[in-house]
GROMACS .gro file of C-alpha atoms in nm:
model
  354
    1UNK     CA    1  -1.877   6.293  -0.390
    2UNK     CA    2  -1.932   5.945  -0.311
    3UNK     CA    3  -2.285   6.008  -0.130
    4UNK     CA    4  -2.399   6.190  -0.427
    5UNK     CA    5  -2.321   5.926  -0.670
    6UNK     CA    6  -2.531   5.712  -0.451
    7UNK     CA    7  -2.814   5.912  -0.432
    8UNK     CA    8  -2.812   5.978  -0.839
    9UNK     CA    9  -2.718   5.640  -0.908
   10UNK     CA   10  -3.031   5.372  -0.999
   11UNK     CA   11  -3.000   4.987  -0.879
   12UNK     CA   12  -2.820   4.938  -1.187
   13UNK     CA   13  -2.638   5.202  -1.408
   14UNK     CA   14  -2.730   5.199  -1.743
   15UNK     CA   15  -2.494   4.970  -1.905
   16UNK     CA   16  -2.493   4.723  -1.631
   17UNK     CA   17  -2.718   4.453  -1.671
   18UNK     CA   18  -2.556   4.167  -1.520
   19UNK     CA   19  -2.827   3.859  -1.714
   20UNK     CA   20  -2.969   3.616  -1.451
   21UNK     CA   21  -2.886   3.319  -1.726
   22UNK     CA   22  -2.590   3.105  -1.631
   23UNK     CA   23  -2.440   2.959  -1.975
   24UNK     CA   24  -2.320   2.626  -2.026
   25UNK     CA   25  -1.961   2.680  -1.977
   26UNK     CA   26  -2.062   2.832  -1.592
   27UNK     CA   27  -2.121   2.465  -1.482
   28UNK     CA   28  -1.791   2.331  -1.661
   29UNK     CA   29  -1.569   2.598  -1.457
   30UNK     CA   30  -1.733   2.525  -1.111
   31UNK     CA   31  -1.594   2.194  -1.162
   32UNK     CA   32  -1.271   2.318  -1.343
   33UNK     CA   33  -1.290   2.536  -1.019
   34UNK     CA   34  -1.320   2.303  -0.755
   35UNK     CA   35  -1.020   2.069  -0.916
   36UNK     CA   36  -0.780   2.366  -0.911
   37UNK     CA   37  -0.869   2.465  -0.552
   38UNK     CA   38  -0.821   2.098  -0.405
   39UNK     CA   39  -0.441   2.071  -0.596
   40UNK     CA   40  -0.389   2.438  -0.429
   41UNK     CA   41  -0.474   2.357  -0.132
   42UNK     CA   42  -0.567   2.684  -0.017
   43UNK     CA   43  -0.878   2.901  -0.112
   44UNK     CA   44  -0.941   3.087  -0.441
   45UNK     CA   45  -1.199   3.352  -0.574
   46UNK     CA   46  -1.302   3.492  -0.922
   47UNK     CA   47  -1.512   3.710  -1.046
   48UNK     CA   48  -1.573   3.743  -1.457
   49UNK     CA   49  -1.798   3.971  -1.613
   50UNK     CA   50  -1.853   3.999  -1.997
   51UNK     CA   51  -1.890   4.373  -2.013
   52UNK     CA   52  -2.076   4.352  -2.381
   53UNK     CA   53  -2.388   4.077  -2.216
   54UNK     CA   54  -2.340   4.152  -1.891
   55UNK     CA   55  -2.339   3.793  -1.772
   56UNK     CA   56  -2.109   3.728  -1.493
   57UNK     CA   57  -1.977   3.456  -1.284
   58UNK     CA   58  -1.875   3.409  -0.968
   59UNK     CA   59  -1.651   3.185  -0.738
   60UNK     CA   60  -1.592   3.314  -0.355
   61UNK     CA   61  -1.611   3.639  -0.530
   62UNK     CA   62  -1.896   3.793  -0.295
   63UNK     CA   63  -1.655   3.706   0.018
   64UNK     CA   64  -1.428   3.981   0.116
   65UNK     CA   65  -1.072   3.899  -0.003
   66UNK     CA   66  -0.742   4.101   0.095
   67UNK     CA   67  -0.666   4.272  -0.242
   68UNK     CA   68  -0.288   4.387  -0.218
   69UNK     CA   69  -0.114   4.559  -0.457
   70UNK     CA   70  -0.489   4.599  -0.642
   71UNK     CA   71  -0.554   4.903  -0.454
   72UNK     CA   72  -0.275   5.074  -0.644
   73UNK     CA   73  -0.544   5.116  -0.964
   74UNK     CA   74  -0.781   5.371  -0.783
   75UNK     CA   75  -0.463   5.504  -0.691
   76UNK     CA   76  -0.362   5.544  -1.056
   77UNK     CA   77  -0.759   5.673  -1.159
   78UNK     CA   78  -0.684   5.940  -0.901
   79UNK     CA   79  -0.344   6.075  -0.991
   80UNK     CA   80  -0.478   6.075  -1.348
   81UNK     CA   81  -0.805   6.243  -1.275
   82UNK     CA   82  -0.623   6.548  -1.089
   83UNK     CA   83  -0.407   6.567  -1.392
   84UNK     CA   84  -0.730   6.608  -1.595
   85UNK     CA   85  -0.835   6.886  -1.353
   86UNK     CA   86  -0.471   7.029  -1.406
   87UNK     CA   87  -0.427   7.003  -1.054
   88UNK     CA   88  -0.083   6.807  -1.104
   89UNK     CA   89   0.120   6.713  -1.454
   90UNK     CA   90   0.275   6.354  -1.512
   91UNK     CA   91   0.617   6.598  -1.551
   92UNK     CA   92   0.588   6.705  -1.230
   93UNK     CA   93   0.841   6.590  -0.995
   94UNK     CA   94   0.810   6.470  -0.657
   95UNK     CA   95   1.146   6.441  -0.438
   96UNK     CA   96   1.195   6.145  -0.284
   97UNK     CA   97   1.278   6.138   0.092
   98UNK     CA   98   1.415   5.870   0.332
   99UNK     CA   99   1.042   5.851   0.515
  100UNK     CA  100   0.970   5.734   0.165
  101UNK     CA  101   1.126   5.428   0.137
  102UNK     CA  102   0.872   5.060   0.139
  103UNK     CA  103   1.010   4.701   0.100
  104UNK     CA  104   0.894   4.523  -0.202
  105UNK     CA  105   0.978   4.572  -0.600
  106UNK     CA  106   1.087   4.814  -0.805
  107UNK     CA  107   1.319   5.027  -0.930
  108UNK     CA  108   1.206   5.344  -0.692
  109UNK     CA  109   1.431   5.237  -0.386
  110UNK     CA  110   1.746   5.260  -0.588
  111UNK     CA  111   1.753   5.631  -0.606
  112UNK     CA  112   1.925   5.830  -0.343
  113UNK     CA  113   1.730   6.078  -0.116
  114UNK     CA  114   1.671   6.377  -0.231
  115UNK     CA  115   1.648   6.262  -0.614
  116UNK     CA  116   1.364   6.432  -0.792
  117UNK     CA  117   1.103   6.177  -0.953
  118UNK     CA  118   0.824   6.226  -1.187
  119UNK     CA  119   0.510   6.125  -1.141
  120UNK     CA  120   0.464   5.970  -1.466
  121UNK     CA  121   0.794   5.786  -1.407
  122UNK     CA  122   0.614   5.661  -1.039
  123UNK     CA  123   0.251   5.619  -1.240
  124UNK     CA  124   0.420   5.366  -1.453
  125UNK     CA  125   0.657   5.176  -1.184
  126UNK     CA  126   0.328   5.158  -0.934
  127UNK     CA  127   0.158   4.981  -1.182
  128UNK     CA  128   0.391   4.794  -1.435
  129UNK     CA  129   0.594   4.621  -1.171
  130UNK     CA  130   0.409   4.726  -0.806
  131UNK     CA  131   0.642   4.985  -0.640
  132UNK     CA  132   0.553   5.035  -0.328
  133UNK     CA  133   0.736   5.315  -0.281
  134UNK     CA  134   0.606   5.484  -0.597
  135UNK     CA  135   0.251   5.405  -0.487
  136UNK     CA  136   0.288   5.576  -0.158
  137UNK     CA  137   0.508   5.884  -0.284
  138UNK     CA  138   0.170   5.945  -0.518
  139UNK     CA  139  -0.092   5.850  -0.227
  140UNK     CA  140   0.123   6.137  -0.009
  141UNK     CA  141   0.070   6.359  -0.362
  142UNK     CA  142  -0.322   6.331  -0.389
  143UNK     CA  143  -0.440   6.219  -0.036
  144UNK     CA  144  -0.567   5.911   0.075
  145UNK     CA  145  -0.937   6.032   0.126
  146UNK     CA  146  -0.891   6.114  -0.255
  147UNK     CA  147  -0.797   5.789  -0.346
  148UNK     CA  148  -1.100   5.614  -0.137
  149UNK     CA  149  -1.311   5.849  -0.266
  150UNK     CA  150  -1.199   5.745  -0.627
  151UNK     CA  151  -1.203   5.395  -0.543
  152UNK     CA  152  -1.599   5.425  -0.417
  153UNK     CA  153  -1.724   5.602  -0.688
  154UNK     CA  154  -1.565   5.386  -0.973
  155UNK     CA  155  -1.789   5.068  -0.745
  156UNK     CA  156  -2.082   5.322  -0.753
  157UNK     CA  157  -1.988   5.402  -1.131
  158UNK     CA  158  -2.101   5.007  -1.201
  159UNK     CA  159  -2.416   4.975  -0.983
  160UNK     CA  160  -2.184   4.838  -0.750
  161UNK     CA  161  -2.157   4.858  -0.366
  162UNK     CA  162  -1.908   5.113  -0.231
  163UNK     CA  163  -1.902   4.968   0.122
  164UNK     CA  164  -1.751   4.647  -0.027
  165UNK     CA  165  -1.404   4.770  -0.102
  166UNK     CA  166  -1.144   4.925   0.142
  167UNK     CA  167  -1.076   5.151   0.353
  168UNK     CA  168  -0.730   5.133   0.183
  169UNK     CA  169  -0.440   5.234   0.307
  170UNK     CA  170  -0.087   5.316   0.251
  171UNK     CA  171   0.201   5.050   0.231
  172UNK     CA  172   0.351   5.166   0.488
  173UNK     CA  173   0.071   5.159   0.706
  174UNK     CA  174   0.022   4.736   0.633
  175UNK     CA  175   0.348   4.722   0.772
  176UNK     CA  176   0.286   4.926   1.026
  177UNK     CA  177  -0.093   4.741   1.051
  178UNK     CA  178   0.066   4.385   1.090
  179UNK     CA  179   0.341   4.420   1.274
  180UNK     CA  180   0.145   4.623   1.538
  181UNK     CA  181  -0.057   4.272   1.583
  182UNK     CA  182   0.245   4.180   1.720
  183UNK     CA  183   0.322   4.460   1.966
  184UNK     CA  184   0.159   4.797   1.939
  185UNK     CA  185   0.501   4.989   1.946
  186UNK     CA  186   0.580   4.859   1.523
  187UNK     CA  187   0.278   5.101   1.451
  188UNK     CA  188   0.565   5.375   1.520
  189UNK     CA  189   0.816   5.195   1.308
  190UNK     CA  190   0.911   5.360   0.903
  191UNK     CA  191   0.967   5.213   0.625
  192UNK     CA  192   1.352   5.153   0.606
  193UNK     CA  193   1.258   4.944   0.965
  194UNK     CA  194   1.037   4.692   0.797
  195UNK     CA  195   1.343   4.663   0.491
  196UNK     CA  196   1.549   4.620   0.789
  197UNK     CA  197   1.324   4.334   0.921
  198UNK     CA  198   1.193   4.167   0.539
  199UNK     CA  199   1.545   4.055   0.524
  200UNK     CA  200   1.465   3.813   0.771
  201UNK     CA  201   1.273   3.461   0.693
  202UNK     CA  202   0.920   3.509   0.774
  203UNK     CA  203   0.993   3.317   1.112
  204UNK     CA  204   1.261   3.491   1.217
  205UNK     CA  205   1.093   3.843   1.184
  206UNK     CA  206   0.917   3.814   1.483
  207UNK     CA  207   1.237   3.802   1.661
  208UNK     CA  208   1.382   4.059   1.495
  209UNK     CA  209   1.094   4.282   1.602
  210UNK     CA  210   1.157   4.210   1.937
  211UNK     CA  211   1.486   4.336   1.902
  212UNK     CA  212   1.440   4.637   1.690
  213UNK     CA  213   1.195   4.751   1.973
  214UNK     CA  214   1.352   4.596   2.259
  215UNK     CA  215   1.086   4.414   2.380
  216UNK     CA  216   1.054   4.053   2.487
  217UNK     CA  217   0.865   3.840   2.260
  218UNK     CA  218   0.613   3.682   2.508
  219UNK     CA  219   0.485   4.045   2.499
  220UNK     CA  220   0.340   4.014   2.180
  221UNK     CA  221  -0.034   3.963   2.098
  222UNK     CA  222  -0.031   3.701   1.839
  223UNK     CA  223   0.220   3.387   1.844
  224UNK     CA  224   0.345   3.422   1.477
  225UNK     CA  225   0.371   3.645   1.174
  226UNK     CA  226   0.071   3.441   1.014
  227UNK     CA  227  -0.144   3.483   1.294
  228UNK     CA  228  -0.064   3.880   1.315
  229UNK     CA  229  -0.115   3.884   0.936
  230UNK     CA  230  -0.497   3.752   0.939
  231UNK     CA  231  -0.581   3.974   1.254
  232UNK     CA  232  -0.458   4.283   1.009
  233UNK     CA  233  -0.678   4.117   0.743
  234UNK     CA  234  -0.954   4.085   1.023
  235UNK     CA  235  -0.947   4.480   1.019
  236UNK     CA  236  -1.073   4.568   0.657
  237UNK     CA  237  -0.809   4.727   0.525
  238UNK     CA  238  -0.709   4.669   0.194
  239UNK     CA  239  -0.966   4.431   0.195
  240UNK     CA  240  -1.300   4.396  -0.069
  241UNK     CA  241  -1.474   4.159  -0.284
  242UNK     CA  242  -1.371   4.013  -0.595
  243UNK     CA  243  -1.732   4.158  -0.721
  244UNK     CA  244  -1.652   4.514  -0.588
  245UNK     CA  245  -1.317   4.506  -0.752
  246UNK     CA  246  -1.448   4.428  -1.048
  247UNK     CA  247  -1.671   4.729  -1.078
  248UNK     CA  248  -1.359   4.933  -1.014
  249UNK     CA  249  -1.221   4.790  -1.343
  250UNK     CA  250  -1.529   4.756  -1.539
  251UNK     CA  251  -1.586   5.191  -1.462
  252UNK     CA  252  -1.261   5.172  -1.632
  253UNK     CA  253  -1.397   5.046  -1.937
  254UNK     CA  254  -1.728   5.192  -1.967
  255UNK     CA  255  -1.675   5.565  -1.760
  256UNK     CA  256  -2.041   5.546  -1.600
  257UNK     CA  257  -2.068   5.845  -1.359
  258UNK     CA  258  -1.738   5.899  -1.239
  259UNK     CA  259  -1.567   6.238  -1.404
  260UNK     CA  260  -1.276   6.026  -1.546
  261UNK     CA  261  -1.315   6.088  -1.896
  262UNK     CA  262  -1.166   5.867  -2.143
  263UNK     CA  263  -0.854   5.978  -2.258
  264UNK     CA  264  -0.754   5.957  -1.849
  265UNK     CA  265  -0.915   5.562  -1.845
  266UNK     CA  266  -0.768   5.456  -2.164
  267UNK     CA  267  -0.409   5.571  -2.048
  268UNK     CA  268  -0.465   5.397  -1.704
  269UNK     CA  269  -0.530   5.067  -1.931
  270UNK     CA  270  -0.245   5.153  -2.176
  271UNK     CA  271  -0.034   5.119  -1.814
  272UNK     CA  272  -0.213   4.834  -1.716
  273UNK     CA  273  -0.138   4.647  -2.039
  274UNK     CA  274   0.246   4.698  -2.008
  275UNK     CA  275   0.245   4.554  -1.661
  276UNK     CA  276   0.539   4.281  -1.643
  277UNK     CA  277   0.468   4.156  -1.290
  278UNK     CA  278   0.257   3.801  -1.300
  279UNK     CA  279   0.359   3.683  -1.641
  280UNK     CA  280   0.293   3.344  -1.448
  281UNK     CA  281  -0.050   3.400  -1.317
  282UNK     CA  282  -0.382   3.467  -1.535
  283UNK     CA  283  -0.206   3.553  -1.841
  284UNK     CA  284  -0.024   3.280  -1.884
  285UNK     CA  285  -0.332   3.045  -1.893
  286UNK     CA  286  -0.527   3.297  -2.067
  287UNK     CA  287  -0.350   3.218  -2.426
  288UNK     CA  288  -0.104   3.467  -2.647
  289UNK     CA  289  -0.446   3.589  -2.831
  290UNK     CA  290  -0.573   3.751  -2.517
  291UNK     CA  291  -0.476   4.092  -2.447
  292UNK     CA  292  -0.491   4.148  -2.086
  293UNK     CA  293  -0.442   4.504  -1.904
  294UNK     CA  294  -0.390   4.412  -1.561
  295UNK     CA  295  -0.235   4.481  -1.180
  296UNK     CA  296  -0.113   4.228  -0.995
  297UNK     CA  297  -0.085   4.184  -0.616
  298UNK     CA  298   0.136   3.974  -0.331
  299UNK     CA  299   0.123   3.967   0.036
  300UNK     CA  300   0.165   3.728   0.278
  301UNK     CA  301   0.031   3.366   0.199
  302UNK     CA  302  -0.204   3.541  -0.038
  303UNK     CA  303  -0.175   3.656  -0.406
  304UNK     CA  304  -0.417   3.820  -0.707
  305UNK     CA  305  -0.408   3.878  -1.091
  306UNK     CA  306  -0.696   4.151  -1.208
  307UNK     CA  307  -0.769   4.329  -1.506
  308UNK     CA  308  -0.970   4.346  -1.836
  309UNK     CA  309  -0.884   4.088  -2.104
  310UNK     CA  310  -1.009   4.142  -2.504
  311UNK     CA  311  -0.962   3.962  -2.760
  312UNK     CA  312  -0.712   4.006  -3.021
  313UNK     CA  313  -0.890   4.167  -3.388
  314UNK     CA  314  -1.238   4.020  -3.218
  315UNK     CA  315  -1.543   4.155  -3.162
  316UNK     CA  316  -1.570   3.926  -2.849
  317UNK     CA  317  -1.592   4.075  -2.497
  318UNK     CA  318  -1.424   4.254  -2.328
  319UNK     CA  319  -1.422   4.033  -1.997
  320UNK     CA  320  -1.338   4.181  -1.625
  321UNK     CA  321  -1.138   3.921  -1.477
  322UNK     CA  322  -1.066   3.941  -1.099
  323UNK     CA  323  -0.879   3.633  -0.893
  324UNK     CA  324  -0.721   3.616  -0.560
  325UNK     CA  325  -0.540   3.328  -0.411
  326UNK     CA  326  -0.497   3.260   0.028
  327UNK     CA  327  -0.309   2.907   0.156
  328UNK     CA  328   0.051   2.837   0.059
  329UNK     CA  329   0.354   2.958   0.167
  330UNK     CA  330   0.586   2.959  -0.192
  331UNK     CA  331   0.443   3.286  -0.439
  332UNK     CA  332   0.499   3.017  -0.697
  333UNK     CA  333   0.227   2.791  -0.555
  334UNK     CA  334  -0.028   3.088  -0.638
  335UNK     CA  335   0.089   3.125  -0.963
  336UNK     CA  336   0.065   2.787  -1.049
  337UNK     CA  337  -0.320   2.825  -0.954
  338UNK     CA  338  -0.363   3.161  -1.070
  339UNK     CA  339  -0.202   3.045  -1.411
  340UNK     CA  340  -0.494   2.715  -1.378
  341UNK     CA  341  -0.772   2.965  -1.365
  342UNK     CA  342  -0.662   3.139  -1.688
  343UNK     CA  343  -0.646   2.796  -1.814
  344UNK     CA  344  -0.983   2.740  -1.718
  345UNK     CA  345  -1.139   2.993  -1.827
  346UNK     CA  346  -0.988   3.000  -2.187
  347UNK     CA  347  -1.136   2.581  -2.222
  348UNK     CA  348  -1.461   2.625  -2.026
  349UNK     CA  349  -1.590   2.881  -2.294
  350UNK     CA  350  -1.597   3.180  -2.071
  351UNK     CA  351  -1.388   3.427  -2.289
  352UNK     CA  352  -1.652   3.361  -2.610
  353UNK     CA  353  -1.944   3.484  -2.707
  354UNK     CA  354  -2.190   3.465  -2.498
   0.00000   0.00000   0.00000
């Protein structure tokens, strides 16, 4: 699917004609940029695109970022277009199983195995407030090569490049991905072990790995939890540019070439706009007359906010907006930035005409 998108696909599809101009305001957020970066003290990319001119801009954006919970929106596009090939029904349900179980939010882990769940009901929780276990139930429902074939061809869609997003995985498997940095024997660990270990402070769990496999810990390969979790970065997974991601998001506005038609898309942003997760990041900053249908992510020392923002009863726009955060510790040091950028880009002049 994906190579024949490629092949039928020109340098730029149709509607993408990202202008070579660089307004005004493009100067006044490199230096809103730079100021926001230095009181983080960490490292932070963005990616905007006005999807009616075309004119983008970019900071860090073309470096490859680890995306998070992001990957759950090709995961979305995917469930929704086998529902459009009446492959699977949002009513269908999907009984949950104690394999199923992965740390993080949402409402999913409170059910008891054996509880029958609907995919609409796990559509809505993956998104709106980042189940893990919801995203992976659905991943296990449509296949992973499914979803990374989705996630390629909404890239391709935009006259983007494929190769600059993924391969993604299942949450599990990050677990299972950085913990095996650590000592090869987590890879064979499930997901109600790494609950088991997330109640630990992140420099405890290292220890408590070496217990739950009874192993000493001068057996592992990297000295701390950080280290493990930037040689797991170091591998791709989950990982893609801010630019790349926004092609995703912009295929969601505009269709392109992908088979997603748009009463699938515009029920994936309907989703998107009810997300509750990240009040504190982008759309904070971004003002109350900014609509903004968006999926957040969190990992490890690194955060992002993504999505497409309009204006309220304006003409103006839409905008992609992609940002991802890497440095501090506290999530609420990354929102504060996060939160900055909105800022910035609502007083710079980016989300205006252009």
């Amino acid at each position: 699917m994906v190579v024949a998108l490629l092949i039928a696909l020109p340098v730029h599809a149709d509607w993408y004609y990202e202008v070579d101009k660089q307004s005004r305001w493009q100067g006044d957020l490199n230096a809103r940029m730079a100021a926001i970066e230095e009181v983080f003290g960490g490292q932070l990319g963005v990616y905007v695109q006005n999807l009616a001119s075309g004119e983008a801009y970019s900071w860090k954006a073309d470096e490859p970022w680890y995306l998070a919970s992001l990957i759950k929106v090709p995961v979305a596009a995917q469930v929704l277009a086998e529902r459009q090939a009446g492959r699977l029904s949002l009513d269908e349900r999907i009984t949950l199983a104690r394999s199923d179980y992965v740390d993080g939010a949402g409402p999913v882990n409170w059910h008891d195995p054996g509880t029958p769940i609907s995919i609409g009901y796990l559509l809505e929780q993956m998104i709106t407030v980042s189940d893990n276990t919801a995203s992976d139930m659905l991943i296990d429902r449509v296949g992973l090569e499914a979803v990374n074939e989705r996630a390629n061809a909404m890239v391709a869609a935009s006259g983007g490049r494929p190769g600059h997003i993924g391969p993604i995985s299942k949450l599990v498997g990050v677990r299972q991905g950085v913990y095996g940095q650590l000592h090869p024997d987590a890879q064979d660990l499930d997901g109600l072990d790494f609950m088991a270990l997330r109640k630990h402070p992140v420099s405890q769990r290292p220890v408590a790995l070496a217990r739950a496999l009874s192993v000493r810990q001068d057996a592992f390969e990297q000295p701390n939890y950080d280290r493990a979790f930037d040689a797991y970065e170091a591998t791709g997974e989950n990982v893609g540019t801010l630019r790349a991601f926004g092609d995703v998001l912009a295929s969601l506005h505009h269709g392109g070439m992908t088979d997603l038609k748009a009463e699938q898309r515009q029920m994936l942003l309907a989703v998107m706009n009810r997300t509750s997760s990240g009040e504190r990041r982008l759309k904070q900053g971004l003002g109350s007359d900014i609509h903004f249908a968006h999926k957040t992510g969190t990992q490890h020392r690194r955060s992002c906010d993504a999505g497409i923002a309009s204006r309220i009863s304006s003409a103006q726009g839409p905008w992609v907006i992609v940002a991802c955060s890497r440095g501090p510790l506290p999530v609420s040091a990354h929102e504060r930035a996060l939160a900055s950028i909105g800022d910035a880009l609502r007083f710079s002049g980016a989300l205006a005409d252009l």
